Structures are given as structure tokens and as C-alpha cells.
Amino acid sequence: MTSGRVLRHARTRMIAAAATVCALSATPLAPRAVAADTPPYTETYRPQFHYTPQKNWMNDPNGLVYYQGEYHLFYQYNPNGNSWGDMSWGHAVSKDLVHWKELPLALSHDDKEMVFSGSAVVDKDNTTGFGTKKNPPMVAVYTSLDKSTGTQAQALAYSTDRGRTWTKYQGNPVIDIGSKDFRDPKVQWYAPTRSWLMTVSLSAEHKVRFYSSKNLKDWDLLSEFGPAGATGGVWECPDLFPLAVDGDPKKIKWVLVVNINPGGITGGSGAQYFVGDFDGVKFTADDKGSYTPPAGTVVQDFEGTGFDPWTTTGSAFGEAPAAGALDGQGAVTGYDGKGLANSFHGGDSATGTLTSQPFTVASRYLNFKVGGGNHPHQDGTVLERGATPEGTVLADFEGGTYGDWTETGDAFGTAPATGTLPGQQEVTGWLGDGLVNTFLNGDATTGTLTSPEFTLDRDYVDFLIGGGNHPAGSDHPTAMELLVDGQVVRSTTGSDAEALNWASWDVRDLAGKKARIRIVDDNTGGWGHLNVDHVVLSDTRAEPVSRETSVNLLVDGKVVRSATGSDSEMLDWASFDLRPYAGRQARIQIVDNNTGGWGHIMADRFTTAAAPAKSVVQRADWADYGKDYYAAVSWENVPGDERYMIGWMNDWEYGGSVPTSPWRGAQSVPRRMALRTVDGRVRLTSEPVTGLASLREGGAATATGVTVTSTSQPLIGPKAQGTALDIEATFSLRDAERFGLQVRTGAGGEQTVIGYDTTTQELYVDRTRSGATDFSSAFPGVQRAPLKAVDGRVRLRILVDRSSVEVFGGSGEAVITDQIFPHPDSQGVRVFAENGSVKLDRARVWHLGSYRD
């Protein structure tokens, strides 16, 4: 994690939340709460076989190396809290990559530097002189962030006692190019030249650099790779390693892993890879050829002199298609022909819509090109603000005082603000003359503002909110909270934007209870403030205004498909699956309802076709297709030249908001990596390390020869239920459109669906009803990975833990890793089929114990 990454994360959260509601709790928070006296490692969501530190924040795995019978796992760690900060290297060791022991802090931040991501090697020939040939040093190569300048440079530390204590090299840094985006060195011994090889990221340039050294201290630049593949976010945590193709030692290819955030396959963080050759100086990726989208019928190419018969509202799209970039806009690329729809008329401050005539859906897919801002459509939003909800006004912050609300700290001042404060971006969207604005003297001030007690005698609490997105429960929140009996039962944050928008709490389940509202600003960092106005008890739920920049498909007036840009002026292919709407009336609507940064949308070449077009991101190769596998890197110096990899099981879109305490962050299970030829193409595959079987408790519960038709049923029975499971299942295709397993099922319809879609030949995980999902609008959703059946069969390996699922499909070419936060009583496992039959040839389910036992 770097300072550049912090800024990118903040911006990602800002653009991802179309509505201001980011952390709305719609259900009681009791299952998420952790009592102060809860014994360590027994907390509700604590993983049983995934590594977590006892307490505090953890992200990227670092320094992965094997030495003297131990696998070392260092990791980005905050020794002082449960959110990102004070980056240091935590440390754990294992003898089998399954059972882990947490050790004391390895490399600590200090007054001058934070210790960012990197790697570790065993300097067996003592090229550094840090040890002896009899006792060679373990050397960490890490990115040092200079706290005074923000510069990122590569530095060394060494240990001569098996990594237990460390000394930072007095000659640091060893590579300094004066950049603030130069990080995450992965170092290995390159035998052909008897030298050290460093792979390191120029993150903002979407490049990887290679350096060579004889002593780890003096480095020579060899070459660069990139930009290539997916480039929608910063490139981080690169890794380079050789693997035999299909196990043939005479056919070696090199794999370059480049982690990207945002802009991964699910929109947020992801682990991209390239297969190619490395000659000791340069990495060359295999040529995958040019891309040709599926042929079809063009229904709108914006090549005419006007939009007719499409209609416009507002001013954002102008009177006619644009001929490329508009005044003040960067270079626009990727569109076809001479014209495109471009809502940058008047800059980002303009808004409007562009809508097609109604048409009858008669094709399978609608393909089109899209670019511009990344502000997705959010259900429940409206294009224009409606009437102010009527009801009992608890506070409108008019009249120049806070009335009988009580303050602490200095963030709120002595009276409500009258608008934008000095040094603040323009604040909009409040009502009347006054509002709460905690930007008083900048983000450095903190405090609380608490209402008198009132009775919840209406269905909703409606309010306007803007400002920072730092959820309640994080170390330093900027949040509006509803308290009942002194406990936080609802909370909402801003979306890292100064515009206030409506938000609502459904309080029907709390009817008649006494409550208070508390506005909390406990954050002194970026977006460390909150804007609030017009708090009202009402029987009407307020509708937040859309902040989207999107292309939408409307059926019966409702948005059923949506796509957005990626904060880029380059247009790329997107596709809507029209099959569910065959024969129905639909419209295409292009919406720009955003006036902030990247507040515009571009579109071109709407084409109906029999197959979907694929974007650059979809055409890239991914080590994992889930939301929660990032900063993936591999171990060095492993016996037998095996290649094991691990990733941070989280996503920067919501990583600081997941509802875990007193720790936040987990690592995936270590995976054995291989290159296999799949469907005629060399693919990177992964499978859980074999040692994981040592955690299996007792024999397997087994089911064989089960046919399921358009229903769901318990897989085996109580023996197959649990919160930590290892499942192997093989299905034979029949005529079901979708089939698979539902895990962590329980009351209220809780379930995580692990399925196979025969119509698209995709493995998928649906966590929309997986438990707690309301802490971020980016969390609920369905993740998909391409997977072809082999001989009419689909094989799955599923690892279920208390707060995650990892799904390995086929030969490990399709992997989906997702966090889940179900109620602890949701322990069921069911098999299902939709719209037809499937045969479950065989399923085996083992219960897994803890790696700490």
C-alpha cells in the first residue's frame, strides 16, 4: 500500500458511489459487533484456515521466501490500528503453508519512512556482505516512502537470525529515481547471469522495470515492459517467474503478474498476468493477435448530422454527435468513424440524457463502445431531485444555532455553516441557509454533534449528507449514526464528494424506540469531514439523485442493464445480454448526471449481435476472477522449484470498510501455480496447496448420482453443513441453464451461490444475499469466470470459510475468490438446478479445522 494507492483508493470510492449512501445499515448490527472480552480468533467473521493477524490492519503479502524449513509470510501491517496507516512489515512463518505462527513486527515504520511492499531473498553466497557464507543473510528489498517528500525508492534490510530481527541498510536507498510511483520490488536470483533480478513497478505509467545487480546494492536498468493489457488503474506488486508448460521441462515460459487497482476484471482490484519469454534482459509477452468484435447490425453509429431519432435533454450532449474531443477535453480515442456521443459539452459541469426510440428486443446481445467517467448507475436513484420529504424535522440547521444539539471537539464550530468553507471545494445540495459542515479549519478538526432523544414514530429517517467516506466502525469515521440504547444501529457516510444527497434509514423495525442521532468527524486525513442537513422523520423514503455517467438499457421504464466508463477518454467495447428481454419493448439511454471530476460519458457503435463483444479488461488474463484477490506474489527459494502464490483477500473498493474487528484483512490460501494448455491456449492455473487436506476433520460426507431438476435441495444433510468446508463436486451437463451449490444458506434467504451458467459457459459466484453487504455499494454482485465443460462435465473445488469462498473450476484456469459475511447460523449447503436438469455425479464435503490448532 502506498501513498499513491491511498489517493487512488479515495478517488475510486468517490467515483464508485453514484448516490451518497455508502454505509447504510438496514439491519441490526449485533452479529457484526465484537465484544471487548471476546477471546482472540473466536470472532464472528474470523477465518479458520486463512491467515489473519490477531489484531490490526493487514494488506499486501510481502517478502515471500523459504529458508531453513520455514515459509516466511511478511505483509503490509499497521501496528497501531485497524485501518491503513503506519505501514510496516508484519511477519508469520509456516512449515507447510497451512499452519501459521504470527511473529513480532519485522520492519517498522519510523519518523522518516513507511515500509511499503517488497520481497525477500536468501543471499546464500553473501553477495551483500551482510552475513557470512556459513550464515547467509536473509535480505528484504522494500519500497521506502519518504514521509517528507512522498518519494518512493527501493531499500534494503537484512537478518542473520532467520528473519526474527532486522537491520536497515545504512546505504539506503539503493535505487531512487525521484518518483512518487515507483514501488513493490520483487527480487530473485537469475542463475544464467549469476546476478540478482529485480522486477519493479512504475505504477502510474503502467510499466514494469527490470534491474540487475551482483550485490543487491548496485543496480543497472535492463528494460521496461508496458503499457499492455488492462491499464485502467495503477500497476502494482509485479512478479516474474518461469513455469513448465503442461509439466514439460523442455518447454519453459515466463509469467509476469501485474496487479492492478482499480480496473480489474470486477472493476476494482485484480491480478492480471502475461505469458511470454524472458531472455535475461527483456520480457516479451506472447502475441494474442488483434481483436475483432462479433459481426452484427449497427443501430446507431452517430455518423449523421444530428441525433435523430434519438432525443436529448439538458446540454451535455450538444445538438449533434461530436467529432472527437471537445474543448478542454483530453484526446479521445477508440471510437469508430467520424462521430460519437460525447457529454463533455460545456465540460464536466453539464448534465443531460440521450435516449433512443423504443424498440422490440429481437437480438441476443447489444454491443457498443463506452468511455468517460466511472460513475455507475445505482438502483433507487432518480435523475432529478424530488420534493423534500414531509414529516417531523429533527434539525434543519437554520437560525444560526445548533439548538439543543450538543457538541464535542472543534469540527462543528459554534454555529452551522452557511455554505462552502475556506479551502473547501464548492458545497452544493443543502436546503435553506445553514448546514453542518465539519471542514472548519480544514480536515484537521474533529468532534461530534448529538441530537436530543426522540421517539422513532415514523417509518424513515431522511437526511441530506455529503463529505468523506469513512464508515462507522473504522478507526477514524466520518459518519452520521443512529443510536438506540447507546448502540449504533444505523450509519451512513458521504461518498468523498462535497455535494449533499438524500439518504434514508428504514426504521420500521425500531418503531416506538427512543433514539439519538450523532454526527461524527474523527478523521484528520483526506476527506476527513462531513456535510449534513435537513434531518426529518417521515413516512416517505427520500430518493437520492443519480450521480451516474452511464449507458443504460431500460425495459418497462426500469434500468435492467448498465455500463459506465473507466475514467478514460478511450472508448472500449461493452455488451448487454438481451436474452431475458426477448420480445419486450426497450430503450437505450445515455446518462450524464455528474458534475464532478470525470463527470462525462461517451458512447458509439451500438450494434445488435448474436455474441457479446469483449472489452480490453475481459480479453486480458486474470489469475483470479473474484473481487478479493490482489497483490498476488509468489515464494522464492522453494524446494523442488515449486511455485506457490498468495494474495491479499480484499479489494480497495471497500477494503477499509469490511465489518471485521479487531483485525481487518486476510490472505488467500496459498496456491500451487502451473501453466496448462486449455482450449488451445496456455493459461496460468492454480490449485490449493495439498497440505490443506491436513485440516480435514474426519471422513467426507458423500453424495453420488443425484439428479436435480429446476429446484434446490440439501446437498447431503447436516453432515455437509458448516462454516469451514472443503467441497469437491463434479456435475454432468443435461439441459439446466444454471446449476451448482448454494453455501452458507440460512434464515432470511441468506446464501452464497456458486454456479455454472451453460448459456454463457461461465463459472459464477453470486454474493448479493450472502449476509452483510451494506457497508459498500461495490460489495454486492456476481463475479464470473470463463469455463468450458470438459467431456460434458464441470469440476469444482470450493473452499468455504467463515468470511470467504474460494472456487477453483476445471483444471484451475477459472478461480473466483470472494469475501462473504453471513450470519454464523447460516451453515447450510444445497444443490440446485434452474430451468432444467443436471446430474451431480459426485460430491464430497469435509469439515476443516483451524490452522492454529
Tab-separated table of C-alpha atoms in Angstrom, residues 575-772:
chain	number	residue	atom	x	y	z
A	575	SER	CA	-22.124	-5.656	-24.079
A	576	PHE	CA	-25.662	-6.100	-22.761
A	577	ASP	CA	-27.226	-9.573	-22.633
A	578	LEU	CA	-30.689	-9.036	-24.138
A	579	ARG	CA	-31.925	-12.623	-23.975
A	580	PRO	CA	-34.050	-12.211	-20.814
A	581	TYR	CA	-35.988	-9.401	-22.519
A	582	ALA	CA	-36.742	-11.026	-25.885
A	583	GLY	CA	-39.939	-9.651	-27.413
A	584	ARG	CA	-40.234	-6.774	-24.946
A	585	GLN	CA	-40.063	-3.039	-25.582
A	586	ALA	CA	-36.792	-1.352	-24.608
A	587	ARG	CA	-34.855	1.893	-24.921
A	588	ILE	CA	-31.182	2.797	-24.771
A	589	GLN	CA	-30.416	5.811	-22.604
A	590	ILE	CA	-27.034	7.507	-22.204
A	591	VAL	CA	-26.955	9.466	-18.929
A	592	ASP	CA	-24.616	12.171	-17.670
A	593	ASN	CA	-25.858	13.276	-14.247
A	594	ASN	CA	-22.459	14.083	-12.741
A	595	THR	CA	-20.830	17.487	-12.425
A	596	GLY	CA	-17.635	16.441	-10.649
A	597	GLY	CA	-14.358	15.006	-11.906
A	598	TRP	CA	-14.760	12.708	-14.920
A	599	GLY	CA	-18.395	13.826	-14.979
A	600	HIS	CA	-18.975	12.881	-18.605
A	601	ILE	CA	-19.782	9.829	-20.739
A	602	MET	CA	-19.003	8.830	-24.329
A	603	ALA	CA	-20.596	6.109	-26.471
A	604	ASP	CA	-20.503	4.826	-30.041
A	605	ARG	CA	-21.313	1.964	-32.424
A	606	PHE	CA	-24.438	0.385	-30.913
A	607	THR	CA	-24.703	-2.999	-32.633
A	608	THR	CA	-27.067	-5.943	-32.199
A	609	ALA	CA	-25.290	-9.288	-32.463
A	610	ALA	CA	-25.511	-12.993	-31.683
A	611	ALA	CA	-22.470	-12.946	-29.365
A	612	PRO	CA	-21.098	-10.443	-26.826
A	613	ALA	CA	-18.214	-8.106	-27.568
A	614	LYS	CA	-15.362	-8.175	-25.047
A	615	SER	CA	-13.531	-5.231	-23.540
A	616	VAL	CA	-9.765	-4.978	-23.146
A	617	VAL	CA	-10.223	-5.953	-19.497
A	618	GLN	CA	-12.267	-9.031	-20.435
A	619	ARG	CA	-9.670	-10.022	-23.026
A	620	ALA	CA	-6.835	-9.747	-20.513
A	621	ASP	CA	-5.728	-12.778	-18.493
A	622	TRP	CA	-6.517	-12.934	-14.781
A	623	ALA	CA	-5.108	-15.150	-12.053
A	624	ASP	CA	-8.437	-14.826	-10.243
A	625	TYR	CA	-11.840	-13.518	-11.406
A	626	GLY	CA	-13.191	-12.675	-7.957
A	627	LYS	CA	-13.400	-9.368	-6.131
A	628	ASP	CA	-10.946	-10.341	-3.414
A	629	TYR	CA	-7.553	-11.433	-4.736
A	630	TYR	CA	-4.962	-8.684	-5.011
A	631	ALA	CA	-1.224	-8.015	-4.628
A	632	ALA	CA	-0.663	-11.661	-5.581
A	633	VAL	CA	3.021	-12.654	-5.430
A	634	SER	CA	4.940	-15.921	-5.142
A	635	TRP	CA	7.501	-17.542	-2.851
A	636	GLU	CA	11.169	-17.713	-3.776
A	637	ASN	CA	13.686	-20.454	-2.962
A	638	VAL	CA	11.011	-23.162	-2.626
A	639	PRO	CA	12.261	-26.791	-2.593
A	640	GLY	CA	11.714	-28.618	-5.880
A	641	ASP	CA	11.303	-25.297	-7.725
A	642	GLU	CA	7.595	-25.320	-6.968
A	643	ARG	CA	5.781	-22.034	-7.460
A	644	TYR	CA	3.339	-21.094	-4.698
A	645	MET	CA	1.370	-17.840	-4.749
A	646	ILE	CA	-0.789	-15.969	-2.247
A	647	GLY	CA	-2.879	-12.789	-2.473
A	648	TRP	CA	-4.494	-10.258	-0.169
A	649	MET	CA	-8.115	-11.373	0.152
A	650	ASN	CA	-9.702	-7.943	-0.099
A	651	ASP	CA	-10.420	-5.119	-2.538
A	652	TRP	CA	-9.521	-1.429	-2.317
A	653	GLU	CA	-13.094	-0.511	-3.297
A	654	TYR	CA	-14.220	-1.434	0.230
A	655	GLY	CA	-11.158	-2.840	1.996
A	656	GLY	CA	-11.289	-0.324	4.824
A	657	SER	CA	-14.990	-0.927	5.429
A	658	VAL	CA	-15.319	-4.698	5.798
A	659	PRO	CA	-17.042	-5.418	9.141
A	660	THR	CA	-14.215	-7.182	10.989
A	661	SER	CA	-12.588	-6.284	14.277
A	662	PRO	CA	-10.074	-6.205	15.940
A	663	TRP	CA	-8.358	-7.208	12.672
A	664	ARG	CA	-9.032	-6.190	9.096
A	665	GLY	CA	-7.552	-8.132	6.186
A	666	ALA	CA	-6.904	-11.791	5.367
A	667	GLN	CA	-4.662	-13.688	2.969
A	668	SER	CA	-5.940	-16.227	0.445
A	669	VAL	CA	-4.945	-19.850	0.796
A	670	PRO	CA	-1.535	-20.418	-0.798
A	671	ARG	CA	-1.892	-21.862	-4.291
A	672	ARG	CA	0.297	-24.090	-6.432
A	673	MET	CA	0.701	-22.430	-9.814
A	674	ALA	CA	1.119	-24.144	-13.189
A	675	LEU	CA	0.915	-23.426	-16.910
A	676	ARG	CA	-1.514	-25.645	-18.782
A	677	THR	CA	-2.811	-25.698	-22.319
A	678	VAL	CA	-6.546	-25.084	-22.008
A	679	ASP	CA	-8.710	-24.933	-25.110
A	680	GLY	CA	-5.621	-24.478	-27.271
A	681	ARG	CA	-4.127	-21.620	-25.213
A	682	VAL	CA	-1.505	-21.579	-22.460
A	683	ARG	CA	-3.161	-20.483	-19.219
A	684	LEU	CA	-1.934	-19.874	-15.687
A	685	THR	CA	-3.769	-22.262	-13.360
A	686	SER	CA	-3.878	-22.629	-9.622
A	687	GLU	CA	-4.995	-25.107	-7.000
A	688	PRO	CA	-4.906	-25.031	-3.193
A	689	VAL	CA	-1.710	-26.418	-1.702
A	690	THR	CA	-2.041	-30.132	-0.996
A	691	GLY	CA	-1.241	-29.602	2.680
A	692	LEU	CA	-4.662	-28.061	3.183
A	693	ALA	CA	-6.024	-31.604	3.397
A	694	SER	CA	-4.289	-31.895	6.769
A	695	LEU	CA	-7.032	-29.687	8.235
A	696	ARG	CA	-9.805	-32.077	7.189
A	697	GLU	CA	-11.615	-33.429	10.227
A	698	GLY	CA	-12.934	-36.979	9.908
A	699	GLY	CA	-14.187	-38.573	6.732
A	700	ALA	CA	-16.032	-36.920	3.903
A	701	ALA	CA	-19.803	-36.710	3.609
A	702	THR	CA	-20.535	-38.056	0.130
A	703	ALA	CA	-23.328	-37.873	-2.424
A	704	THR	CA	-23.351	-39.679	-5.790
A	705	GLY	CA	-25.644	-39.888	-8.806
A	706	VAL	CA	-28.093	-37.163	-7.750
A	707	THR	CA	-30.338	-35.665	-10.440
A	708	VAL	CA	-31.782	-32.223	-9.690
A	709	THR	CA	-34.496	-30.647	-11.831
A	710	SER	CA	-35.480	-26.970	-11.566
A	711	THR	CA	-35.182	-26.861	-7.786
A	712	SER	CA	-32.772	-26.719	-4.888
A	713	GLN	CA	-32.378	-29.300	-2.139
A	714	PRO	CA	-29.998	-30.056	0.724
A	715	LEU	CA	-26.765	-31.472	-0.689
A	716	ILE	CA	-26.326	-34.302	1.782
A	717	GLY	CA	-27.794	-33.244	5.094
A	718	PRO	CA	-26.464	-31.996	8.421
A	719	LYS	CA	-23.074	-33.654	7.830
A	720	ALA	CA	-22.407	-31.287	4.929
A	721	GLN	CA	-23.247	-28.128	6.864
A	722	GLY	CA	-20.720	-25.807	8.399
A	723	THR	CA	-18.774	-22.553	8.339
A	724	ALA	CA	-15.412	-24.036	7.246
A	725	LEU	CA	-15.707	-26.613	4.465
A	726	ASP	CA	-13.707	-28.206	1.661
A	727	ILE	CA	-16.015	-29.345	-1.152
A	728	GLU	CA	-15.268	-31.305	-4.319
A	729	ALA	CA	-18.102	-31.693	-6.828
A	730	THR	CA	-18.458	-32.991	-10.387
A	731	PHE	CA	-21.558	-32.303	-12.474
A	732	SER	CA	-22.669	-33.808	-15.788
A	733	LEU	CA	-24.453	-31.337	-18.054
A	734	ARG	CA	-28.006	-32.053	-19.096
A	735	ASP	CA	-30.442	-29.297	-20.031
A	736	ALA	CA	-30.320	-26.987	-16.978
A	737	GLU	CA	-29.408	-23.404	-17.827
A	738	ARG	CA	-27.670	-22.921	-14.473
A	739	PHE	CA	-26.692	-25.280	-11.681
A	740	GLY	CA	-24.338	-25.610	-8.763
A	741	LEU	CA	-24.203	-25.265	-4.994
A	742	GLN	CA	-25.554	-22.755	-2.516
A	743	VAL	CA	-23.344	-22.436	0.571
A	744	ARG	CA	-23.725	-20.679	3.920
A	745	THR	CA	-27.510	-20.830	3.498
A	746	GLY	CA	-29.760	-19.775	6.341
A	747	ALA	CA	-32.731	-17.848	7.610
A	748	GLY	CA	-33.996	-14.901	5.646
A	749	GLY	CA	-32.761	-16.345	2.382
A	750	GLU	CA	-29.048	-15.905	3.139
A	751	GLN	CA	-26.930	-17.783	0.631
A	752	THR	CA	-23.817	-17.562	-1.474
A	753	VAL	CA	-24.459	-19.112	-4.889
A	754	ILE	CA	-21.630	-20.951	-6.655
A	755	GLY	CA	-22.934	-21.859	-10.067
A	756	TYR	CA	-22.252	-22.682	-13.676
A	757	ASP	CA	-24.107	-20.921	-16.490
A	758	THR	CA	-24.370	-23.220	-19.503
A	759	THR	CA	-25.708	-20.420	-21.724
A	760	THR	CA	-22.535	-18.347	-21.332
A	761	GLN	CA	-20.102	-21.137	-20.327
A	762	GLU	CA	-19.157	-19.283	-17.165
A	763	LEU	CA	-18.474	-20.140	-13.555
A	764	TYR	CA	-20.050	-17.573	-11.221
A	765	VAL	CA	-20.343	-16.556	-7.584
A	766	ASP	CA	-23.379	-14.532	-6.507
A	767	ARG	CA	-22.958	-12.892	-3.101
A	768	THR	CA	-25.859	-10.443	-3.305
A	769	ARG	CA	-27.615	-12.320	-0.469
A	770	SER	CA	-24.507	-13.566	1.309
A	771	GLY	CA	-25.119	-11.735	4.595
A	772	ALA	CA	-23.804	-8.287	5.474
